[in-house]
Coordinates of C-alpha atoms and ligand atoms in Angstrom, one line a residue:
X13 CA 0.0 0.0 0.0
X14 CA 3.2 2.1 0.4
X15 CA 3.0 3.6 -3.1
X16 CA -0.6 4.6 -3.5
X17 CA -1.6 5.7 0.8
X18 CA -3.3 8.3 2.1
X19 CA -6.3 8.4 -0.4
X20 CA -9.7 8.4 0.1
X21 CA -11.5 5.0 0.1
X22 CA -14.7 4.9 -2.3
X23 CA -17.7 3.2 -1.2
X24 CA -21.6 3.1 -1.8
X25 CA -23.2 6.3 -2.4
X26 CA -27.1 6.2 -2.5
X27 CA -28.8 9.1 -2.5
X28 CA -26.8 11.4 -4.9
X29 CA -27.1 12.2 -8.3
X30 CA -24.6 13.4 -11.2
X31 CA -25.5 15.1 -14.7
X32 CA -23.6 14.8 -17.8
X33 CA -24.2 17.7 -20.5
X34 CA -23.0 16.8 -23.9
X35 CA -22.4 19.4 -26.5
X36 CA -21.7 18.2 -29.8
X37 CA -19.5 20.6 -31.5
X38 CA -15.5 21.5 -32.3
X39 CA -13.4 23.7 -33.7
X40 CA -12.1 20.9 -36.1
X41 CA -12.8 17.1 -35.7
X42 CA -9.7 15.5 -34.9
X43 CA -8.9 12.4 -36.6
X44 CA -8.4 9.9 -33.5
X45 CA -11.9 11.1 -32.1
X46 CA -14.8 8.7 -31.6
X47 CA -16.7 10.8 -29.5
X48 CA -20.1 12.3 -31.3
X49 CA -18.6 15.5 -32.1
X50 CA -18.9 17.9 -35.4
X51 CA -15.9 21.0 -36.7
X52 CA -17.8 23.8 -37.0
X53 CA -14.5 26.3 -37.5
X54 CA -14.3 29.5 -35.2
X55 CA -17.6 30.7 -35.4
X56 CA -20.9 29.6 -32.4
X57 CA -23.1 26.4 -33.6
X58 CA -26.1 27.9 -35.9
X59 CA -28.3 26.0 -33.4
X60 CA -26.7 26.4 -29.7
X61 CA -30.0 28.5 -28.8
X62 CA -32.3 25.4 -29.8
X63 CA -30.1 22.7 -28.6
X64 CA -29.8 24.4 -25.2
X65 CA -34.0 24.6 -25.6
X66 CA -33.3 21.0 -26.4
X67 CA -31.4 20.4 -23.1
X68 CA -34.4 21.5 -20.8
X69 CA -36.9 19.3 -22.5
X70 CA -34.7 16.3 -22.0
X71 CA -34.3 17.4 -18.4
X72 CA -37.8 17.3 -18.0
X73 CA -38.7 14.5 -20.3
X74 CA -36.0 12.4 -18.2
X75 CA -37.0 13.3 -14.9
X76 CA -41.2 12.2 -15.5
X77 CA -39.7 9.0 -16.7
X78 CA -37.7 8.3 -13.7
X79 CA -39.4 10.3 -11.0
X80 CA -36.9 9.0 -8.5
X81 CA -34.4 11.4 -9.4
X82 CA -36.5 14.3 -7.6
X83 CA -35.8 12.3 -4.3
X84 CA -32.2 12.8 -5.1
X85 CA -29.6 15.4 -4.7
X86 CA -27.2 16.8 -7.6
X87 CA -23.7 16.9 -6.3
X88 CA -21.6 16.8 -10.0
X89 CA -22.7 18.6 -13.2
X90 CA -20.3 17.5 -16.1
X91 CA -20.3 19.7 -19.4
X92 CA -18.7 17.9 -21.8
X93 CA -18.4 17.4 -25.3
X94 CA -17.4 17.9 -28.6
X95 CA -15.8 21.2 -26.9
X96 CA -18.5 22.9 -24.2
X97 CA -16.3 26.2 -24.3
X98 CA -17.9 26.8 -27.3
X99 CA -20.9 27.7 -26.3
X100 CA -21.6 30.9 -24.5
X101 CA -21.3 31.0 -20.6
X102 CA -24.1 32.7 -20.9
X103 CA -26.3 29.7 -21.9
X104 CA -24.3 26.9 -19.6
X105 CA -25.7 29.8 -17.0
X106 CA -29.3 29.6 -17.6
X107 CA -28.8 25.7 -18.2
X108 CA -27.3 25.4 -14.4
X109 CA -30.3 28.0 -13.5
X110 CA -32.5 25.8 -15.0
X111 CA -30.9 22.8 -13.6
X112 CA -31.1 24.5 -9.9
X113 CA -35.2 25.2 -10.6
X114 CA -35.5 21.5 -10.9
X115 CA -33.3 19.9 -8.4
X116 CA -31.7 19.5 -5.2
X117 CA -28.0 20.6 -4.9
X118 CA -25.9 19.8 -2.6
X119 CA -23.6 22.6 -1.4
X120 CA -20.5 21.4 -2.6
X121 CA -21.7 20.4 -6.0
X122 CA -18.9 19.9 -8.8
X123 CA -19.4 21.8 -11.7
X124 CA -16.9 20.6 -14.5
X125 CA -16.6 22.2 -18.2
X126 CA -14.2 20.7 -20.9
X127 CA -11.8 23.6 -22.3
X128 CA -10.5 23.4 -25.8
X129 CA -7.4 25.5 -25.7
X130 CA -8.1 27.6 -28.4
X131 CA -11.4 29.3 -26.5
X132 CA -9.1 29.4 -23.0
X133 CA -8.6 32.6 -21.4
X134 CA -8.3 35.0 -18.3
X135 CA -12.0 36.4 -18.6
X136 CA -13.5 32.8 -19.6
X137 CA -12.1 31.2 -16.4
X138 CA -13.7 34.8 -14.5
X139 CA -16.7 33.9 -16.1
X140 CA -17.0 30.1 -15.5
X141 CA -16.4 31.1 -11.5
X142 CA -18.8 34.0 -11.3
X143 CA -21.6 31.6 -12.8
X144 CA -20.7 28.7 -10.2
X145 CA -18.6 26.3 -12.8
X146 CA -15.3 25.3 -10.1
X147 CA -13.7 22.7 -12.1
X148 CA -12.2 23.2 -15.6
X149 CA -10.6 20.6 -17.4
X150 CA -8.4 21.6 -20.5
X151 CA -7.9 18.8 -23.4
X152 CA -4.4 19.5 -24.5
X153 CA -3.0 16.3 -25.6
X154 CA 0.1 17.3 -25.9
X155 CA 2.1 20.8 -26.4
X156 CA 4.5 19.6 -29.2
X157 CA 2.9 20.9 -32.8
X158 CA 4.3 17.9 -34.2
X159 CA 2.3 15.7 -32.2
X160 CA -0.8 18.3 -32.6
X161 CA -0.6 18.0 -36.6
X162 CA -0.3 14.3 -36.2
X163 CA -3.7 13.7 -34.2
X164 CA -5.5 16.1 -36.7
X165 CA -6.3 18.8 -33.6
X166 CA -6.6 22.4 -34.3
X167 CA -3.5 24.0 -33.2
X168 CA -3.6 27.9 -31.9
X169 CA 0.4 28.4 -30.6
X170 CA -0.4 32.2 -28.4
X171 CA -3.2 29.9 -26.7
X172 CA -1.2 26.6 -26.0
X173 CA 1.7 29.2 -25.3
X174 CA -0.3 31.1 -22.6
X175 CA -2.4 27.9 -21.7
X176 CA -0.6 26.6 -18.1
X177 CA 0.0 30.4 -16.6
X178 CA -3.6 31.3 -17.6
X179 CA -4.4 27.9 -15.7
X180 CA -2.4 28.7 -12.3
X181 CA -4.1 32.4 -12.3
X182 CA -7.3 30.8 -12.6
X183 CA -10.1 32.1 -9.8
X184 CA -11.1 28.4 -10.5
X185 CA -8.8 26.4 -8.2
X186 CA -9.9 22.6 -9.3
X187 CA -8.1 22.9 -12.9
X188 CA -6.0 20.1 -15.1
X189 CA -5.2 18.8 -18.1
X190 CA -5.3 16.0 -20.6
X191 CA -2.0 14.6 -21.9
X192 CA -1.7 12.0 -24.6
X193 CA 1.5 9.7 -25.1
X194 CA 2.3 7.3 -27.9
X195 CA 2.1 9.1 -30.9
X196 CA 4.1 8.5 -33.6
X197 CA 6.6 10.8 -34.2
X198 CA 6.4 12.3 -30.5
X199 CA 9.4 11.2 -28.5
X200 CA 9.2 9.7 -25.3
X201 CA 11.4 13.2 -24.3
X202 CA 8.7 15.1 -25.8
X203 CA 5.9 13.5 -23.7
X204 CA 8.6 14.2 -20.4
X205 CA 8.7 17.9 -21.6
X206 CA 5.2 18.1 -21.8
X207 CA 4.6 16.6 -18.7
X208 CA 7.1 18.6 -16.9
X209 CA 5.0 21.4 -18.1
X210 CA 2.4 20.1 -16.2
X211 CA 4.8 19.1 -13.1
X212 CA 6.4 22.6 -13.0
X213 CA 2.7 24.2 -13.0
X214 CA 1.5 22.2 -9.9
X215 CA -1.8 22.0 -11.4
X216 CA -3.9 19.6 -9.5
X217 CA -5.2 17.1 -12.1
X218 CA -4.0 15.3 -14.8
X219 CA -5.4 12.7 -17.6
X220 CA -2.8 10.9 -19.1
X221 CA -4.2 8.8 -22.1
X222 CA -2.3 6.5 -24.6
X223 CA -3.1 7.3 -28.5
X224 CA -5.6 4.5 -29.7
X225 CA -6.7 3.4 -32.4
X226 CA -10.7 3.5 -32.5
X227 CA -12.7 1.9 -35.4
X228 CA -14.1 4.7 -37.7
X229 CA -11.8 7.4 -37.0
X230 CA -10.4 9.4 -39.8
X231 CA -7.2 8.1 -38.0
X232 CA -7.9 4.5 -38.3
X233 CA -8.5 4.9 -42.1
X234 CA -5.1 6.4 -42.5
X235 CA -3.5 3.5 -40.9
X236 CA -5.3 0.7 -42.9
X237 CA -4.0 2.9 -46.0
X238 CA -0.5 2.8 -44.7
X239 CA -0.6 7.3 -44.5
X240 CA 0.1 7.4 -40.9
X241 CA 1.8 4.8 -38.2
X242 CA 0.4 3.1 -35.3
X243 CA -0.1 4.4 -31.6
X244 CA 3.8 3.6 -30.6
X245 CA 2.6 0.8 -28.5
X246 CA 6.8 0.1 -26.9
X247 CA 6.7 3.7 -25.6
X248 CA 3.0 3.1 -24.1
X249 CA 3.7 0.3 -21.7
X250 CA 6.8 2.0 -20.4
X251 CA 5.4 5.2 -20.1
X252 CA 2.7 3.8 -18.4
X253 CA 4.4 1.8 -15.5
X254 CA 7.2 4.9 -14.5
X255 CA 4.1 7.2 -14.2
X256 CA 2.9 6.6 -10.8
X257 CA 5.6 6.4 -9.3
X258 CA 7.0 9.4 -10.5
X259 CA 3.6 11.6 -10.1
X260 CA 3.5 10.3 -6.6
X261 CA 7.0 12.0 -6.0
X262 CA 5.0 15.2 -7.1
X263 CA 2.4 14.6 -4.5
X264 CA -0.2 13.3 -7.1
X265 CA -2.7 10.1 -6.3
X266 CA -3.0 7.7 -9.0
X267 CA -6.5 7.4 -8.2
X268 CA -8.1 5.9 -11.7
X269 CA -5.6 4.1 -14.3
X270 CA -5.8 7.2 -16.3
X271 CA -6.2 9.9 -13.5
X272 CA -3.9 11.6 -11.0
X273 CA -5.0 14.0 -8.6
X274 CA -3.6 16.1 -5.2
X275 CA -5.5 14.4 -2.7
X276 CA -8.6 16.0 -2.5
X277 CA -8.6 17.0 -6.2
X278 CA -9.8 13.9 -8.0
X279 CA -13.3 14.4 -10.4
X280 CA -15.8 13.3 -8.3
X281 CA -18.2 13.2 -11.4
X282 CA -16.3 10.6 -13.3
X283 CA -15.8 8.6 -10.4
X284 CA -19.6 8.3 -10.3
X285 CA -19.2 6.3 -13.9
X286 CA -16.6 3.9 -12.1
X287 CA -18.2 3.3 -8.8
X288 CA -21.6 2.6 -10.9
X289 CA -23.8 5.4 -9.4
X290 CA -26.4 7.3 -11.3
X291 CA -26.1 10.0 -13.5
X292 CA -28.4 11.9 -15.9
X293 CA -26.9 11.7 -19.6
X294 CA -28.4 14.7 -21.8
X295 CA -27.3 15.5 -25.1
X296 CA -26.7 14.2 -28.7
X297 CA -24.7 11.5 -28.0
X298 CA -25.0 11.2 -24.2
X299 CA -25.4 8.0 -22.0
X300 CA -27.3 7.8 -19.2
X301 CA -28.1 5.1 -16.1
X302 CA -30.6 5.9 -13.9
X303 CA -32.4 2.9 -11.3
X304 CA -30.6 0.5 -13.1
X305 CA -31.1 1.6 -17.0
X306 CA -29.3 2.5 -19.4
X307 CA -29.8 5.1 -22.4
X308 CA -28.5 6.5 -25.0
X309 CA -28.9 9.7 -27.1
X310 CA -28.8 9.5 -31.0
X311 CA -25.3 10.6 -32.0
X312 CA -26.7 13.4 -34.6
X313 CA -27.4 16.8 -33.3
X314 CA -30.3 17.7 -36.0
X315 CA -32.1 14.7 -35.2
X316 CA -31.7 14.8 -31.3
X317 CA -33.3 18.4 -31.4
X318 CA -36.0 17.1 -33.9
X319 CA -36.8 13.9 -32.5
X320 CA -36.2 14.4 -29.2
X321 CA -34.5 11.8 -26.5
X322 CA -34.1 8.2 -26.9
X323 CA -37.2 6.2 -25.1
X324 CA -35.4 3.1 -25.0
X325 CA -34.2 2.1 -21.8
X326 CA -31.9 -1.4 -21.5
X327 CA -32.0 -3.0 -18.2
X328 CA -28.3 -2.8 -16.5
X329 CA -25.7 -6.4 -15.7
X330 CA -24.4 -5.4 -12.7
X331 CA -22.3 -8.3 -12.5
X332 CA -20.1 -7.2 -15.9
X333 CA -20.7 -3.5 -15.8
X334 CA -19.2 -3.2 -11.9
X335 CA -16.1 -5.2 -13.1
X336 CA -15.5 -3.0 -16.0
X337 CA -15.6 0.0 -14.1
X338 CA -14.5 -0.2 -10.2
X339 CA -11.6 -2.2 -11.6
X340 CA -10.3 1.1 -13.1
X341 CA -10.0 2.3 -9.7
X342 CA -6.4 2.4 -8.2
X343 CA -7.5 4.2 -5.1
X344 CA -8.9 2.0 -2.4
X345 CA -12.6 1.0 -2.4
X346 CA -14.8 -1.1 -0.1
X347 CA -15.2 -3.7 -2.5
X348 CA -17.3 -5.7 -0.1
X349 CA -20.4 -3.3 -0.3
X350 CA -20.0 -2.6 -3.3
X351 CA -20.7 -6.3 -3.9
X352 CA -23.4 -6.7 -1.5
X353 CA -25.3 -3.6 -3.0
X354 CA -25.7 -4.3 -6.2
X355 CA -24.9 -8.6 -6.8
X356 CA -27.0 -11.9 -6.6
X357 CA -25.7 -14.9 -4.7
X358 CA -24.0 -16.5 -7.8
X359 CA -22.0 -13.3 -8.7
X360 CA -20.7 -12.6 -5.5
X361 CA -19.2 -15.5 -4.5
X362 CA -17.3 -15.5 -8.0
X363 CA -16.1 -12.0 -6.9
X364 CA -14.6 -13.0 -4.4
X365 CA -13.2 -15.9 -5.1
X366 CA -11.4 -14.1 -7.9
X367 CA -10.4 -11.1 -5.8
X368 CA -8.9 -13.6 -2.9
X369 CA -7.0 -15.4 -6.0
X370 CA -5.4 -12.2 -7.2
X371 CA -4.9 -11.0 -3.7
X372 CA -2.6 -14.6 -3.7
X373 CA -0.8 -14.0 -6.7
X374 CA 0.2 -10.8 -4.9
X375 CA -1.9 -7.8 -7.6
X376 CA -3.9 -6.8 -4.7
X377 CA -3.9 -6.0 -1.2
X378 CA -8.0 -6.7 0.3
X379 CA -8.1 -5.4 4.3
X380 CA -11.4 -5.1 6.3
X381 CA -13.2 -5.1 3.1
X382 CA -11.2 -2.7 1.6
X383 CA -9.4 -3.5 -1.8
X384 CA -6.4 -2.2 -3.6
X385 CA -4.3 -2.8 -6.6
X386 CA -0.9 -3.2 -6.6
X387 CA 1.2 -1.4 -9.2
X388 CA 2.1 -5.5 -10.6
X389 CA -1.6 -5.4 -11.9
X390 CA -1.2 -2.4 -14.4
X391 CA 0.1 -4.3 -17.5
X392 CA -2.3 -7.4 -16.8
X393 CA -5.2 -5.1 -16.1
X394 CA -7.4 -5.8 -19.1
X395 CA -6.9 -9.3 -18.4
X396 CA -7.9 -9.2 -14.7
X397 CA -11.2 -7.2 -15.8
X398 CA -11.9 -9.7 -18.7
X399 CA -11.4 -12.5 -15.9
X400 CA -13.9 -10.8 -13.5
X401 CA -16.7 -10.1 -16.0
X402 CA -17.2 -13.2 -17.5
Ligands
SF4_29 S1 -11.7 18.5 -29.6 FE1 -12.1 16.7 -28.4 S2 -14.2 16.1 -28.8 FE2 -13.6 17.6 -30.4 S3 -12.9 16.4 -32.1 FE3 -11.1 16.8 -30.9 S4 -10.9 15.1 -29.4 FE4 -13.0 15.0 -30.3

């Protein structure tokens, strides 16, 4: 437990609720994206006043369907996209207004916004914190243009320039960034300077994701016709075993595979998505699970705003979808309620007799019902989860 102590321990949260916000469009698609997302260039969406209309119906629409949620109280808010800074503060405003109207918040509710570097500045973050938004999260990928031309993403050099200092000043104190290693043509020196960037800053957060290749990308076409190389797959694994040990010298908690955070600064919204508690999805594009259903938004702006939300609602599998998520989590978690809460008889004893196996084989450390990786898991990790959810 040496390498990953003090952190909190996750557990069972009932009575909470988060909301995910999805809008839909970019500056310029980038070519490794899957995410629903459209390049619009510089100028607003021609339809960011109806979709926002949009938003509020699906609020309501959502909230007659499951009329548990009332019961419940808001405590993340996630606008997310595309690229949210897009759209005017003005309308993420009368969105959390409208949001407030309808719901219970709880004081300390986290209010998140994806920033695209090319909309960040001074007066944004002032206006993000005078409408109540207290976590921003910046998608920069990496700092080295080189790497930016290679991933197809829209590259602004006074913004990416200015981007870290603009961060530190920020009134908004719960800020990171997203960095992306393995590309080709991006040394692993290059991803050090980048994230030395990061390190020098002190920001609190940081997303570290390895290039993939996703089916459909205009990335993943350029690799089956030989135009571009693959994710540098060598530089991935190593990169990805030095990193928390090195973060932790910074004072960072590796507290998702992906995520490292100053204690107290993790995203409490996404971990609602890996400790499988409910959230509102509303958007093109958006998933949501409410009382143990799933949805999902058509990924197509016009037709969202035309036809309105998805009415089809998929019954969860606890026993695969809990695997695939809490065994992302490299902070401690009571695995034991976890189980109890939401697995049949069957399930749970095949939990646990595969947690007490790895705990043997030395991946894991379990105490009074707490569990823990070990750093030995990180490479095998797919594996272990694959092992779980069948
Ligand atoms: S800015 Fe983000 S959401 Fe938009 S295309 Fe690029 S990676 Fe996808």
């Amino acid at each position: 437990m040496e390498l990953l102590d003090k952190q909190s321990i996750w557990q069972v949260r009932n009575s909470y609720l988060g909301v995910y916000v999805h809008f839909p469009y970019c500056f310029k698609k980038c070519d490794y994206c899957d995410f629903y997302s459209e390049g619009i260039g510089a100028s607003p969406a021609n339809d960011e006043m109806s979709l926002f209309q949009s938003y509020k119906k699906e609020i309501l629409e959502r909230k007659t369907h499951f009329p548990e949620i009332s019961k419940r109280t808001i405590d993340t808010v996630f606008f997310g996209g595309g690229t949210p800074s897009k759209a005017s503060s003005n309308n993420w405003k009368q969105l959390l207004d409208f949001l407030r109207s309808e719901f219970t918040f709880a004081e300390d509710t986290e209010i998140s916004i994806e920033v695209n570097p090319e909309d960040l500045n001074s007066e944004l973050l002032e206006d993000y914190h005078t409408i109540g938004i207290n976590r921003v999260n910046v998608g920069v990928q990496t700092f080295s243009p080189k790497g930016l031309e290679f991933l197809g993403r829209h590259y602004d050099a006074i913004r990416y320039g200015s981007l870290v200092d603009v961060l530190k000043n920020s009134p908004i104190r719960r800020v990171g960034i997203d960095l992306m290693y393995g590309i080709p043509g991006v040394s692993k020196d290059s991803f050090y300077r980048d994230l030395n960037i990061f390190l020098e800053a002190g920001l609190p957060h940081l997303s570290l994701y390895s290039l993939t290749l996703e089916k459909g990308t205009k990335y993943s076409r350029d690799v089956a016709d030989k135009k571009k190389g693959e994710p540098e797959e060598n530089i991935q694994s190593e990169i990805l075993t030095n990193l928390p040990m090195l973060l932790k010298e910074y004072g960072y908690n590796w507290y998702e595979v992906s995520n490292y955070a100053k204690p107290g600064f993790e995203s409490r919204h996404n971990l609602k998505y890996w400790t499988y508690e409910p959230y509102l999805g509303i958007g093109p594009g958006a998933h949501g699970m409410i009382e143990g259903q799933r949805y999902g938004n058509p990924r197509n702006s016009s037709l969202y705003q035309k036809k309105q939300t998805n009415t089809k609602y998929e019954p969860t599998d606890p026993t695969t979808e809990l695997s695939l998520t809490l065994f992302r989590l490299f902070s401690p978690f009571r695995y034991l309620d976890f189980i109890d809460s939401y697995l049949d008889g069957n399930a749970k004893t095949k939990y646990i007799r595969t947690i007490e196996g790895w705990e043997k084989k030395g991946y894991c450390t379990i105490e009074a019902g707490v569990f823990q990786w070990k750093q030995e898991a990180l490479l095998l990790l797919d594996d272990l989860i694959l092992e779980i959810s069948l």
